[in-house]
């Protein structure tokens, strides 16, 4: 069985060789065939130079150089285009995913699952990163884009069936977890140790996290539009009841009203809700337009030991 290890890389020129050597050492224990796909996601340092050097020394390593920084989801899709394995494992480039965890994920797949995530009991992250990660999972589960009871992580293994389905995904607004929900319901977790970063800090800023949450809200979900519809019915009903109340009060117990503060507050509140609804609709329309216009998920500058194929 061929196992493809796919690693999106960003500013990891110093630690990437250590991560790759750890993977090789682990495969020597099991005598399994492997392929390592390293995707340079527009790193401003010498990351691709390091990848190129490793590719020249080992034909089982494939290097992909993206034309600019597209983000981890796009780098993952670029890796899938080069992955030839019967099983694909995604890892991070920071050394926090232990190489010995690869076969824990792969062995779990053999039990009949399509997607297996590493479950980190003691995450070596900052408090902010742990909070946003938990919030991300909660939002995804609430929106129906994540199976209940399953903990997602970037250390994950997929069967070839899932990979082939993912290769048909063409939207430039990438939400990998949401797409997987349309493909399979066979998910599982495996407990894996979480290690400290070998160097540097997480590249996930609040801006990137908000963009990811927007993809969860908008991609593969009609819930925002349904919420807008429910709000419309709610305000219409409240307005109708308010009119009945004012008419009744006018004839039964007339009261002179001085000032328009309450009226202005209601107008501002309803106007704000309408602007939010229009924004949601505009987001959907904008995404449709960009998708139809052929906005790319990524663009490959060059490929080493692989097939040059841009999407």
Short mmCIF file of C-alpha atoms in Angstrom, two decimals:
data_model
loop_
_atom_site.label_atom_id
_atom_site.label_comp_id
_atom_site.label_asym_id
_atom_site.label_seq_id
_atom_site.Cartn_x
_atom_site.Cartn_y
_atom_site.Cartn_z
CA UNK A 1 0.00 0.00 0.00
CA UNK A 2 1.31 3.42 -0.97
CA UNK A 3 0.82 6.18 1.62
CA UNK A 4 1.11 9.81 0.54
CA UNK A 5 2.10 12.30 3.24
CA UNK A 6 0.97 15.80 2.25
CA UNK A 7 2.46 18.81 4.05
CA UNK A 8 1.59 22.48 3.34
CA UNK A 9 4.74 24.49 4.06
CA UNK A 10 5.15 28.11 5.08
CA UNK A 11 8.29 29.65 6.62
CA UNK A 12 9.61 26.24 7.63
CA UNK A 13 13.00 26.12 5.90
CA UNK A 14 14.84 25.27 9.14
CA UNK A 15 12.53 22.64 10.57
CA UNK A 16 11.16 20.94 7.44
CA UNK A 17 14.18 18.58 7.02
CA UNK A 18 13.70 17.42 10.62
CA UNK A 19 9.99 16.71 10.00
CA UNK A 20 10.75 14.79 6.78
CA UNK A 21 13.50 12.72 8.39
CA UNK A 22 11.13 11.76 11.19
CA UNK A 23 8.59 10.54 8.62
CA UNK A 24 11.22 8.49 6.77
CA UNK A 25 12.42 6.91 10.01
CA UNK A 26 8.88 5.88 10.93
CA UNK A 27 8.28 4.25 7.55
CA UNK A 28 11.51 2.27 7.87
CA UNK A 29 10.00 0.56 10.92
CA UNK A 30 6.93 -0.58 8.99
CA UNK A 31 8.57 -1.13 5.60
CA UNK A 32 5.65 0.57 3.88
CA UNK A 33 5.98 2.43 0.59
CA UNK A 34 5.52 6.17 0.84
CA UNK A 35 5.40 9.45 -1.05
CA UNK A 36 5.93 12.85 0.57
CA UNK A 37 4.30 15.87 -1.08
CA UNK A 38 5.64 19.23 0.12
CA UNK A 39 3.74 22.33 -1.00
CA UNK A 40 5.47 25.68 -0.60
CA UNK A 41 2.62 28.12 0.01
CA UNK A 42 4.40 31.27 -1.16
CA UNK A 43 6.92 31.33 1.69
CA UNK A 44 9.04 34.51 1.76
CA UNK A 45 12.05 32.59 3.12
CA UNK A 46 14.06 29.79 1.51
CA UNK A 47 11.49 27.04 2.10
CA UNK A 48 11.21 25.99 -1.54
CA UNK A 49 15.00 25.88 -1.86
CA UNK A 50 15.05 23.34 0.96
CA UNK A 51 12.22 21.38 -0.69
CA UNK A 52 14.09 21.39 -4.02
CA UNK A 53 17.22 20.03 -2.35
CA UNK A 54 15.29 17.19 -0.69
CA UNK A 55 13.54 16.34 -3.98
CA UNK A 56 16.89 16.03 -5.74
CA UNK A 57 18.11 13.58 -3.11
CA UNK A 58 14.93 11.47 -2.91
CA UNK A 59 12.61 10.78 -5.86
CA UNK A 60 9.85 9.82 -3.42
CA UNK A 61 9.56 13.46 -2.39
CA UNK A 62 7.44 15.71 -4.61
CA UNK A 63 7.81 19.48 -4.36
CA UNK A 64 5.11 21.96 -5.38
CA UNK A 65 5.78 25.70 -5.49
CA UNK A 66 2.67 27.90 -5.48
CA UNK A 67 2.89 31.31 -7.14
CA UNK A 68 1.85 33.12 -3.95
CA UNK A 69 0.48 32.54 -0.47
CA UNK A 70 -3.02 31.10 -0.97
CA UNK A 71 -3.54 29.63 2.49
CA UNK A 72 -3.49 26.11 3.89
CA UNK A 73 -6.74 24.85 2.26
CA UNK A 74 -5.47 25.72 -1.24
CA UNK A 75 -2.08 24.19 -0.47
CA UNK A 76 -3.83 20.98 0.59
CA UNK A 77 -5.76 20.79 -2.68
CA UNK A 78 -2.55 21.39 -4.62
CA UNK A 79 -0.95 18.50 -2.72
CA UNK A 80 -3.85 16.19 -3.56
CA UNK A 81 -3.21 16.70 -7.30
CA UNK A 82 0.23 15.13 -6.81
CA UNK A 83 -0.69 12.47 -4.25
CA UNK A 84 -0.67 8.97 -5.74
CA UNK A 85 -1.25 6.98 -2.56
CA UNK A 86 -4.04 4.59 -1.65
CA UNK A 87 -4.17 6.55 1.61
CA UNK A 88 -3.38 10.24 2.11
CA UNK A 89 -2.21 11.75 5.39
CA UNK A 90 -2.09 15.50 6.02
CA UNK A 91 0.46 16.86 8.49
CA UNK A 92 1.68 20.29 9.54
CA UNK A 93 5.22 21.47 8.91
CA UNK A 94 5.92 22.69 12.45
CA UNK A 95 6.79 19.34 14.06
CA UNK A 96 3.73 19.27 16.32
CA UNK A 97 2.32 16.20 14.58
CA UNK A 98 4.41 13.16 15.60
CA UNK A 99 5.43 10.86 12.76
CA UNK A 100 4.51 7.81 14.86
CA UNK A 101 0.91 9.00 14.73
CA UNK A 102 0.74 8.37 10.98
CA UNK A 103 0.14 4.66 11.33
CA UNK A 104 -2.35 5.17 14.16
CA UNK A 105 -4.49 7.09 11.68
CA UNK A 106 -3.86 4.65 8.82
CA UNK A 107 -4.66 1.59 10.94
CA UNK A 108 -7.93 3.18 12.01
CA UNK A 109 -8.87 3.76 8.36
CA UNK A 110 -8.54 0.03 7.77
CA UNK A 111 -11.47 -0.53 10.14
CA UNK A 112 -13.80 0.87 7.48
CA UNK A 113 -13.59 4.63 7.99
CA UNK A 114 -13.02 7.18 5.23
CA UNK A 115 -11.67 10.05 7.35
CA UNK A 116 -9.73 9.77 10.60
CA UNK A 117 -8.67 12.80 12.65
CA UNK A 118 -6.02 12.95 15.34
CA UNK A 119 -7.51 13.82 18.72
CA UNK A 120 -5.02 15.85 20.75
CA UNK A 121 -5.82 15.59 24.46
CA UNK A 122 -3.11 18.02 25.57
CA UNK A 123 -2.66 20.62 22.85
CA UNK A 124 0.62 22.53 22.89
CA UNK A 125 -1.05 25.75 21.75
CA UNK A 126 -1.51 29.19 23.21
CA UNK A 127 -4.74 29.94 25.08
CA UNK A 128 -5.91 32.07 22.13
CA UNK A 129 -5.28 29.26 19.64
CA UNK A 130 -7.10 26.71 21.82
CA UNK A 131 -10.06 29.06 22.25
CA UNK A 132 -10.38 29.82 18.53
CA UNK A 133 -9.96 26.14 17.66
CA UNK A 134 -12.79 25.15 20.00
CA UNK A 135 -14.93 28.01 18.68
CA UNK A 136 -14.22 26.92 15.10
CA UNK A 137 -15.36 23.36 15.86
CA UNK A 138 -18.48 24.61 17.66
CA UNK A 139 -19.47 26.86 14.74
CA UNK A 140 -18.92 24.04 12.23
CA UNK A 141 -21.04 21.63 14.27
CA UNK A 142 -23.82 24.21 14.73
CA UNK A 143 -23.90 24.90 10.99
CA UNK A 144 -24.08 21.18 10.23
CA UNK A 145 -20.66 21.20 8.56
CA UNK A 146 -19.04 18.87 11.07
CA UNK A 147 -20.18 15.44 12.33
CA UNK A 148 -21.29 15.55 15.95
CA UNK A 149 -18.87 14.12 18.46
CA UNK A 150 -15.93 14.12 16.05
CA UNK A 151 -12.98 16.40 16.78
CA UNK A 152 -11.31 17.83 13.70
CA UNK A 153 -7.61 18.55 13.37
CA UNK A 154 -5.14 19.22 10.56
CA UNK A 155 -3.48 15.84 11.26
CA UNK A 156 -5.82 13.55 9.34
CA UNK A 157 -5.93 10.52 7.04
CA UNK A 158 -8.23 9.95 4.06
CA UNK A 159 -9.06 7.01 1.84
CA UNK A 160 -8.59 7.26 -1.92
CA UNK A 161 -12.37 7.46 -2.37
CA UNK A 162 -12.48 10.72 -0.42
CA UNK A 163 -9.45 12.10 -2.26
CA UNK A 164 -10.97 11.40 -5.69
CA UNK A 165 -14.17 13.16 -4.61
CA UNK A 166 -12.21 16.16 -3.29
CA UNK A 167 -10.42 16.51 -6.64
CA UNK A 168 -13.77 17.39 -8.21
CA UNK A 169 -14.16 20.38 -5.87
CA UNK A 170 -13.71 23.56 -7.94
CA UNK A 171 -14.96 26.42 -5.75
CA UNK A 172 -12.30 29.07 -4.98
CA UNK A 173 -13.91 29.52 -1.54
CA UNK A 174 -12.53 26.40 0.02
CA UNK A 175 -14.13 24.67 2.99
CA UNK A 176 -12.64 21.19 2.98
CA UNK A 177 -14.47 19.95 6.07
CA UNK A 178 -17.83 21.08 4.71
CA UNK A 179 -17.22 19.32 1.38
CA UNK A 180 -16.24 16.11 3.16
CA UNK A 181 -19.67 16.08 4.82
CA UNK A 182 -21.24 15.69 1.36
CA UNK A 183 -18.98 12.74 0.55
CA UNK A 184 -18.94 10.44 3.56
CA UNK A 185 -20.34 9.85 7.03
CA UNK A 186 -17.59 7.46 8.10
CA UNK A 187 -15.49 9.51 10.52
CA UNK A 188 -13.35 8.53 13.50
CA UNK A 189 -10.85 9.96 15.98
CA UNK A 190 -7.59 8.50 17.23
CA UNK A 191 -5.79 9.88 20.26
CA UNK A 192 -2.35 11.21 19.33
CA UNK A 193 0.25 13.10 21.34
CA UNK A 194 0.63 16.77 20.47
CA UNK A 195 4.22 18.00 20.47
CA UNK A 196 5.68 21.47 20.95
CA UNK A 197 6.53 23.51 17.87
CA UNK A 198 10.12 23.06 16.78
CA UNK A 199 10.33 26.74 15.85
CA UNK A 200 8.26 29.88 15.25
CA UNK A 201 4.60 30.51 16.03
CA UNK A 202 1.22 29.81 14.49
CA UNK A 203 0.50 31.69 11.25
CA UNK A 204 -3.24 31.82 11.91
CA UNK A 205 -4.19 35.44 12.52
CA UNK A 206 -7.63 36.64 13.59
CA UNK A 207 -8.23 37.85 10.02
CA UNK A 208 -7.54 34.37 8.60
CA UNK A 209 -9.75 32.76 11.22
CA UNK A 210 -12.65 35.10 10.43
CA UNK A 211 -12.25 34.26 6.72
CA UNK A 212 -12.35 30.56 7.60
CA UNK A 213 -15.50 31.03 9.68
CA UNK A 214 -17.13 32.91 6.81
CA UNK A 215 -16.45 29.91 4.57
CA UNK A 216 -18.16 27.68 7.14
CA UNK A 217 -21.19 29.98 7.30
CA UNK A 218 -21.58 30.46 3.55
CA UNK A 219 -20.16 27.31 1.93
CA UNK A 220 -22.46 24.28 1.71
CA UNK A 221 -25.05 25.89 3.99
CA UNK A 222 -28.31 27.74 3.44
CA UNK A 223 -28.71 28.47 7.14
CA UNK A 224 -27.74 32.20 6.94
CA UNK A 225 -30.44 32.76 4.30
CA UNK A 226 -32.96 30.78 6.37
CA UNK A 227 -32.10 32.88 9.44
CA UNK A 228 -32.68 36.02 7.35
CA UNK A 229 -36.09 34.64 6.32
CA UNK A 230 -37.00 33.81 9.92
CA UNK A 231 -35.98 37.32 11.01
CA UNK A 232 -38.21 38.76 8.29
CA UNK A 233 -41.20 36.77 9.56
CA UNK A 234 -40.38 37.70 13.16
CA UNK A 235 -40.23 41.43 12.49
CA UNK A 236 -43.34 41.31 10.31
CA UNK A 237 -45.24 39.54 13.08
CA UNK A 238 -43.99 41.97 15.73
CA UNK A 239 -44.94 44.93 13.53
CA UNK A 240 -48.45 43.53 12.98
CA UNK A 241 -48.95 42.99 16.73
CA UNK A 242 -47.57 46.47 17.40
CA UNK A 243 -50.09 48.03 15.01
CA UNK A 244 -52.98 46.20 16.71
CA UNK A 245 -51.69 47.35 20.10
CA UNK A 246 -51.42 51.01 19.04
CA UNK A 247 -54.89 51.03 17.56
CA UNK A 248 -56.33 49.46 20.70
CA UNK A 249 -54.53 51.90 22.97
CA UNK A 250 -55.59 54.85 20.81
CA UNK A 251 -59.29 54.06 21.21
CA UNK A 252 -59.30 52.65 24.74
CA UNK A 253 -56.77 54.80 26.58
CA UNK A 254 -55.36 57.65 24.48
CA UNK A 255 -51.92 58.84 25.61
CA UNK A 256 -50.09 61.77 24.21
CA UNK A 257 -46.61 60.74 23.06
CA UNK A 258 -43.83 63.31 23.23
CA UNK A 259 -40.59 62.61 21.34
CA UNK A 260 -39.49 60.06 18.80
CA UNK A 261 -36.66 58.27 20.66
CA UNK A 262 -38.35 54.86 20.68
CA UNK A 263 -39.30 55.21 17.02
CA UNK A 264 -35.75 56.09 16.00
CA UNK A 265 -34.31 53.17 17.99
CA UNK A 266 -36.67 50.73 16.29
CA UNK A 267 -35.82 52.15 12.85
CA UNK A 268 -32.08 51.93 13.53
CA UNK A 269 -32.37 48.37 14.83
CA UNK A 270 -34.50 47.11 11.94
CA UNK A 271 -32.29 48.98 9.47
CA UNK A 272 -29.20 47.29 10.91
CA UNK A 273 -30.81 43.86 10.58
CA UNK A 274 -31.74 44.62 6.97
CA UNK A 275 -28.15 45.66 6.19
CA UNK A 276 -26.85 42.39 7.67
CA UNK A 277 -29.33 40.41 5.57
CA UNK A 278 -28.33 42.32 2.43
CA UNK A 279 -24.67 41.66 3.28
CA UNK A 280 -25.31 37.92 3.54
CA UNK A 281 -27.13 37.89 0.21
CA UNK A 282 -24.34 39.95 -1.35
CA UNK A 283 -21.75 37.47 -0.06
CA UNK A 284 -23.59 34.60 -1.73
CA UNK A 285 -23.94 36.51 -5.01
CA UNK A 286 -20.29 37.60 -4.97
CA UNK A 287 -19.10 34.04 -4.42
CA UNK A 288 -21.31 32.78 -7.24
CA UNK A 289 -19.92 35.44 -9.57
CA UNK A 290 -16.27 34.70 -8.71
CA UNK A 291 -16.81 30.96 -9.06
CA UNK A 292 -18.51 31.32 -12.45
CA UNK A 293 -15.75 33.72 -13.55
CA UNK A 294 -13.18 30.95 -13.02
CA UNK A 295 -11.29 32.36 -10.03
CA UNK A 296 -8.52 29.78 -9.35
CA UNK A 297 -8.07 27.88 -6.10
CA UNK A 298 -4.31 28.23 -6.56
CA UNK A 299 -1.68 28.51 -9.28
CA UNK A 300 1.44 26.36 -9.42
CA UNK A 301 4.72 27.95 -10.39
CA UNK A 302 6.67 24.68 -10.64
CA UNK A 303 6.58 21.03 -9.62
CA UNK A 304 9.54 18.75 -8.82
CA UNK A 305 9.19 14.96 -9.18
CA UNK A 306 5.52 15.28 -10.08
CA UNK A 307 3.02 16.32 -12.72
CA UNK A 308 2.75 19.99 -13.64
CA UNK A 309 -0.98 20.70 -13.48
CA UNK A 310 -2.53 24.06 -12.67
CA UNK A 311 -6.11 24.55 -11.53
#
